[in-house]
């Protein structure tokens, strides 16, 4: 009787090679799965942070005041805004939209139309006071200006990038004649103050049926 020991050895080596190959494949697959899981976790964390930023941050319209010098139409708007609790809002990246149903305008910030902490006696001074006229003088069409009213930490000191955070209050200036949209009695005005991140502030009001004073609170 002959024994083929070499053949059994060959079979054993082949099995070992297959086993090692399976282990290597399993290790590679595990590494790929772990790497994929890590990437997905990082992406989920980023998405979560961005979602939280979108929900927590944003801007709110506190009130809207109009100026009707001739009692027949409103020619200027002051949009008082403050940030929600959350991240800072860079007003240089903010857009203001206004629509009267027939026309819609999108306004961007004009760094030339900037006034910080003016000495005023009342709301009317914000429209026609000598020390705020810069905020109503734009370098081009479809622009809005900024009047800083409250800024405890100086975050709005840079006129190129006035940045509001919690507790700050500013007024956005809009010259309605400059954008060809003076407000008539009973006009419905809708719009938004849209920050780069976060929820927009809503503008929506009906103008009163008569303008019996120059300064009119609209919203």
Short mmCIF file of C-alpha atoms in Angstrom, two decimals:
data_model
loop_
_atom_site.label_atom_id
_atom_site.label_comp_id
_atom_site.label_asym_id
_atom_site.label_seq_id
_atom_site.Cartn_x
_atom_site.Cartn_y
_atom_site.Cartn_z
CA UNK A 1 0.00 0.00 0.00
CA UNK A 2 1.31 3.45 -0.97
CA UNK A 3 0.73 6.64 0.99
CA UNK A 4 0.44 9.94 -0.87
CA UNK A 5 1.56 12.16 1.93
CA UNK A 6 2.59 14.92 -0.45
CA UNK A 7 -0.95 15.24 -1.80
CA UNK A 8 -2.39 15.60 1.71
CA UNK A 9 0.20 18.26 2.38
CA UNK A 10 -0.82 20.07 -0.77
CA UNK A 11 -4.47 19.96 0.27
CA UNK A 12 -3.59 21.32 3.72
CA UNK A 13 -1.57 24.18 2.26
CA UNK A 14 -4.38 25.03 -0.15
CA UNK A 15 -6.89 25.14 2.70
CA UNK A 16 -4.57 27.38 4.69
CA UNK A 17 -4.16 29.74 1.72
CA UNK A 18 -7.94 29.92 1.27
CA UNK A 19 -8.38 30.57 5.00
CA UNK A 20 -5.80 33.34 4.97
CA UNK A 21 -7.41 34.86 1.88
CA UNK A 22 -10.82 34.83 3.59
CA UNK A 23 -9.35 36.49 6.68
CA UNK A 24 -7.72 39.18 4.52
CA UNK A 25 -10.95 39.79 2.62
CA UNK A 26 -12.87 40.02 5.89
CA UNK A 27 -10.29 42.43 7.32
CA UNK A 28 -10.43 44.63 4.23
CA UNK A 29 -14.23 44.59 4.28
CA UNK A 30 -14.24 45.48 7.97
CA UNK A 31 -11.82 48.35 7.34
CA UNK A 32 -14.02 49.66 4.52
CA UNK A 33 -17.14 49.42 6.71
CA UNK A 34 -15.42 51.18 9.62
CA UNK A 35 -14.12 53.93 7.32
CA UNK A 36 -17.55 54.37 5.73
CA UNK A 37 -19.21 54.50 9.15
CA UNK A 38 -16.72 57.13 10.31
CA UNK A 39 -17.35 59.25 7.22
CA UNK A 40 -21.12 58.95 7.66
CA UNK A 41 -20.79 59.91 11.32
CA UNK A 42 -18.77 63.00 10.42
CA UNK A 43 -21.27 63.98 7.72
CA UNK A 44 -24.17 63.45 10.13
CA UNK A 45 -22.42 65.62 12.71
CA UNK A 46 -21.89 68.39 10.14
CA UNK A 47 -25.50 68.18 8.98
CA UNK A 48 -26.65 68.28 12.59
CA UNK A 49 -24.54 71.35 13.31
CA UNK A 50 -25.81 73.11 10.19
CA UNK A 51 -29.42 72.18 11.01
CA UNK A 52 -29.02 73.47 14.56
CA UNK A 53 -27.48 76.66 13.19
CA UNK A 54 -30.39 77.12 10.78
CA UNK A 55 -33.01 76.55 13.49
CA UNK A 56 -31.36 78.47 16.34
CA UNK A 57 -30.06 81.44 14.38
CA UNK A 58 -31.91 83.91 12.26
CA UNK A 59 -33.26 87.42 12.35
CA UNK A 60 -36.54 88.89 13.52
CA UNK A 61 -38.34 92.01 12.40
CA UNK A 62 -39.21 93.90 15.58
CA UNK A 63 -41.25 96.61 13.85
CA UNK A 64 -41.56 98.57 10.63
CA UNK A 65 -42.07 102.34 10.59
CA UNK A 66 -42.85 104.47 7.56
CA UNK A 67 -42.32 108.15 6.76
CA UNK A 68 -44.99 110.08 4.84
CA UNK A 69 -43.79 113.69 4.51
CA UNK A 70 -46.70 114.80 2.32
CA UNK A 71 -49.45 112.65 3.86
CA UNK A 72 -50.21 111.01 0.52
CA UNK A 73 -47.56 108.30 0.28
CA UNK A 74 -44.85 106.67 2.36
CA UNK A 75 -41.44 107.39 0.89
CA UNK A 76 -39.11 105.82 3.47
CA UNK A 77 -39.10 102.70 5.63
CA UNK A 78 -37.24 101.83 8.80
CA UNK A 79 -37.10 98.09 9.44
CA UNK A 80 -36.06 97.44 13.04
CA UNK A 81 -34.38 94.06 13.42
CA UNK A 82 -32.57 92.01 16.03
CA UNK A 83 -31.05 88.51 15.90
CA UNK A 84 -32.64 85.39 17.30
CA UNK A 85 -30.74 83.46 19.96
CA UNK A 86 -27.95 81.81 18.01
CA UNK A 87 -25.01 82.74 15.85
CA UNK A 88 -24.10 86.24 14.76
CA UNK A 89 -25.72 87.73 11.65
CA UNK A 90 -23.54 89.58 9.15
CA UNK A 91 -25.77 92.28 7.69
CA UNK A 92 -23.47 92.66 4.69
CA UNK A 93 -24.66 89.19 3.57
CA UNK A 94 -28.32 89.93 4.30
CA UNK A 95 -30.95 90.59 1.63
CA UNK A 96 -34.17 92.58 2.05
CA UNK A 97 -37.08 91.75 -0.26
CA UNK A 98 -40.17 93.93 -0.68
CA UNK A 99 -43.24 93.44 -2.85
CA UNK A 100 -46.45 95.41 -3.35
CA UNK A 101 -48.09 92.80 -5.58
CA UNK A 102 -47.04 94.56 -8.78
CA UNK A 103 -43.32 94.91 -8.21
CA UNK A 104 -40.73 93.03 -6.19
CA UNK A 105 -37.32 94.37 -5.19
CA UNK A 106 -34.33 92.63 -3.64
CA UNK A 107 -32.03 95.00 -1.77
CA UNK A 108 -28.44 94.45 -0.67
CA UNK A 109 -26.45 96.25 1.99
CA UNK A 110 -24.60 99.43 1.06
CA UNK A 111 -21.59 99.94 3.34
CA UNK A 112 -21.57 103.65 2.42
CA UNK A 113 -25.03 104.04 4.01
CA UNK A 114 -23.96 103.33 7.59
CA UNK A 115 -24.44 105.29 10.82
CA UNK A 116 -23.44 104.05 14.28
CA UNK A 117 -25.12 105.18 17.50
CA UNK A 118 -26.61 108.50 16.36
CA UNK A 119 -27.77 111.05 18.93
CA UNK A 120 -31.51 111.20 18.27
CA UNK A 121 -34.52 112.65 20.07
CA UNK A 122 -37.18 110.43 18.52
CA UNK A 123 -38.10 108.14 15.64
CA UNK A 124 -38.59 111.03 13.21
CA UNK A 125 -34.94 111.97 13.69
CA UNK A 126 -34.03 108.58 12.22
CA UNK A 127 -35.65 109.70 8.97
CA UNK A 128 -34.56 113.30 8.58
CA UNK A 129 -32.03 114.11 11.30
CA UNK A 130 -28.81 115.69 10.10
CA UNK A 131 -26.66 113.00 11.71
CA UNK A 132 -28.39 110.08 9.97
CA UNK A 133 -28.48 111.31 6.38
CA UNK A 134 -25.51 109.12 5.50
CA UNK A 135 -27.72 106.08 6.16
CA UNK A 136 -30.15 107.30 3.50
CA UNK A 137 -27.52 108.07 0.86
CA UNK A 138 -26.77 105.03 -1.27
CA UNK A 139 -24.00 104.41 -3.75
CA UNK A 140 -26.33 102.59 -6.15
CA UNK A 141 -29.85 101.35 -6.73
CA UNK A 142 -31.61 98.54 -4.86
CA UNK A 143 -29.64 99.09 -1.65
CA UNK A 144 -30.46 99.43 2.02
CA UNK A 145 -28.57 101.22 4.77
CA UNK A 146 -28.02 100.54 8.46
CA UNK A 147 -28.40 102.65 11.61
CA UNK A 148 -26.89 100.99 14.67
CA UNK A 149 -29.07 101.67 17.72
CA UNK A 150 -27.74 99.26 20.33
CA UNK A 151 -24.42 97.39 20.22
CA UNK A 152 -22.90 96.65 23.62
CA UNK A 153 -19.90 94.64 22.41
CA UNK A 154 -18.96 96.68 19.33
CA UNK A 155 -19.71 93.86 16.88
CA UNK A 156 -21.28 96.38 14.48
CA UNK A 157 -18.35 98.80 14.42
CA UNK A 158 -17.06 97.56 11.06
CA UNK A 159 -19.16 99.32 8.42
CA UNK A 160 -18.08 96.78 5.79
CA UNK A 161 -19.41 93.86 7.85
CA UNK A 162 -21.75 95.07 10.61
CA UNK A 163 -22.46 91.90 12.57
CA UNK A 164 -25.33 91.75 15.03
CA UNK A 165 -25.58 89.30 17.90
CA UNK A 166 -27.99 88.76 20.77
CA UNK A 167 -29.01 92.05 22.35
CA UNK A 168 -28.11 94.23 19.38
CA UNK A 169 -30.74 96.39 17.70
CA UNK A 170 -30.42 98.06 14.32
CA UNK A 171 -32.68 99.83 11.85
CA UNK A 172 -32.45 99.07 8.15
CA UNK A 173 -33.15 102.09 5.94
CA UNK A 174 -35.07 101.76 2.68
CA UNK A 175 -35.72 104.73 0.38
CA UNK A 176 -38.91 103.69 -1.40
CA UNK A 177 -38.64 106.43 -4.01
CA UNK A 178 -35.16 105.21 -4.93
CA UNK A 179 -36.50 101.72 -5.71
CA UNK A 180 -39.67 103.01 -7.39
CA UNK A 181 -42.05 101.59 -4.79
CA UNK A 182 -43.66 104.36 -2.68
CA UNK A 183 -46.45 103.01 -0.52
CA UNK A 184 -49.99 104.23 -1.11
CA UNK A 185 -52.91 103.95 1.32
CA UNK A 186 -54.22 100.37 1.70
CA UNK A 187 -51.23 98.84 -0.12
CA UNK A 188 -50.31 95.33 0.99
CA UNK A 189 -46.56 95.06 1.46
CA UNK A 190 -44.85 91.72 1.90
CA UNK A 191 -41.19 90.87 2.21
CA UNK A 192 -38.40 89.26 4.15
CA UNK A 193 -35.10 90.11 5.77
CA UNK A 194 -33.00 87.12 4.72
CA UNK A 195 -29.74 86.38 6.54
CA UNK A 196 -27.01 84.18 5.14
CA UNK A 197 -27.88 81.53 7.73
CA UNK A 198 -31.00 80.98 9.78
CA UNK A 199 -34.64 81.90 9.51
CA UNK A 200 -35.68 85.14 7.78
CA UNK A 201 -37.56 87.98 9.40
CA UNK A 202 -41.05 88.49 7.97
CA UNK A 203 -42.44 91.78 6.69
CA UNK A 204 -46.19 91.90 6.11
CA UNK A 205 -48.59 94.78 6.59
CA UNK A 206 -51.43 96.77 5.06
CA UNK A 207 -50.83 100.49 4.85
CA UNK A 208 -53.55 102.49 6.63
CA UNK A 209 -56.33 104.09 4.64
CA UNK A 210 -55.03 107.59 5.40
CA UNK A 211 -51.65 109.00 6.36
CA UNK A 212 -52.57 111.65 8.92
CA UNK A 213 -49.09 111.97 10.39
CA UNK A 214 -45.56 111.79 9.07
CA UNK A 215 -44.28 108.86 11.16
CA UNK A 216 -46.50 105.77 10.88
CA UNK A 217 -45.97 102.44 12.61
CA UNK A 218 -46.85 99.80 10.03
CA UNK A 219 -45.88 96.53 11.68
#
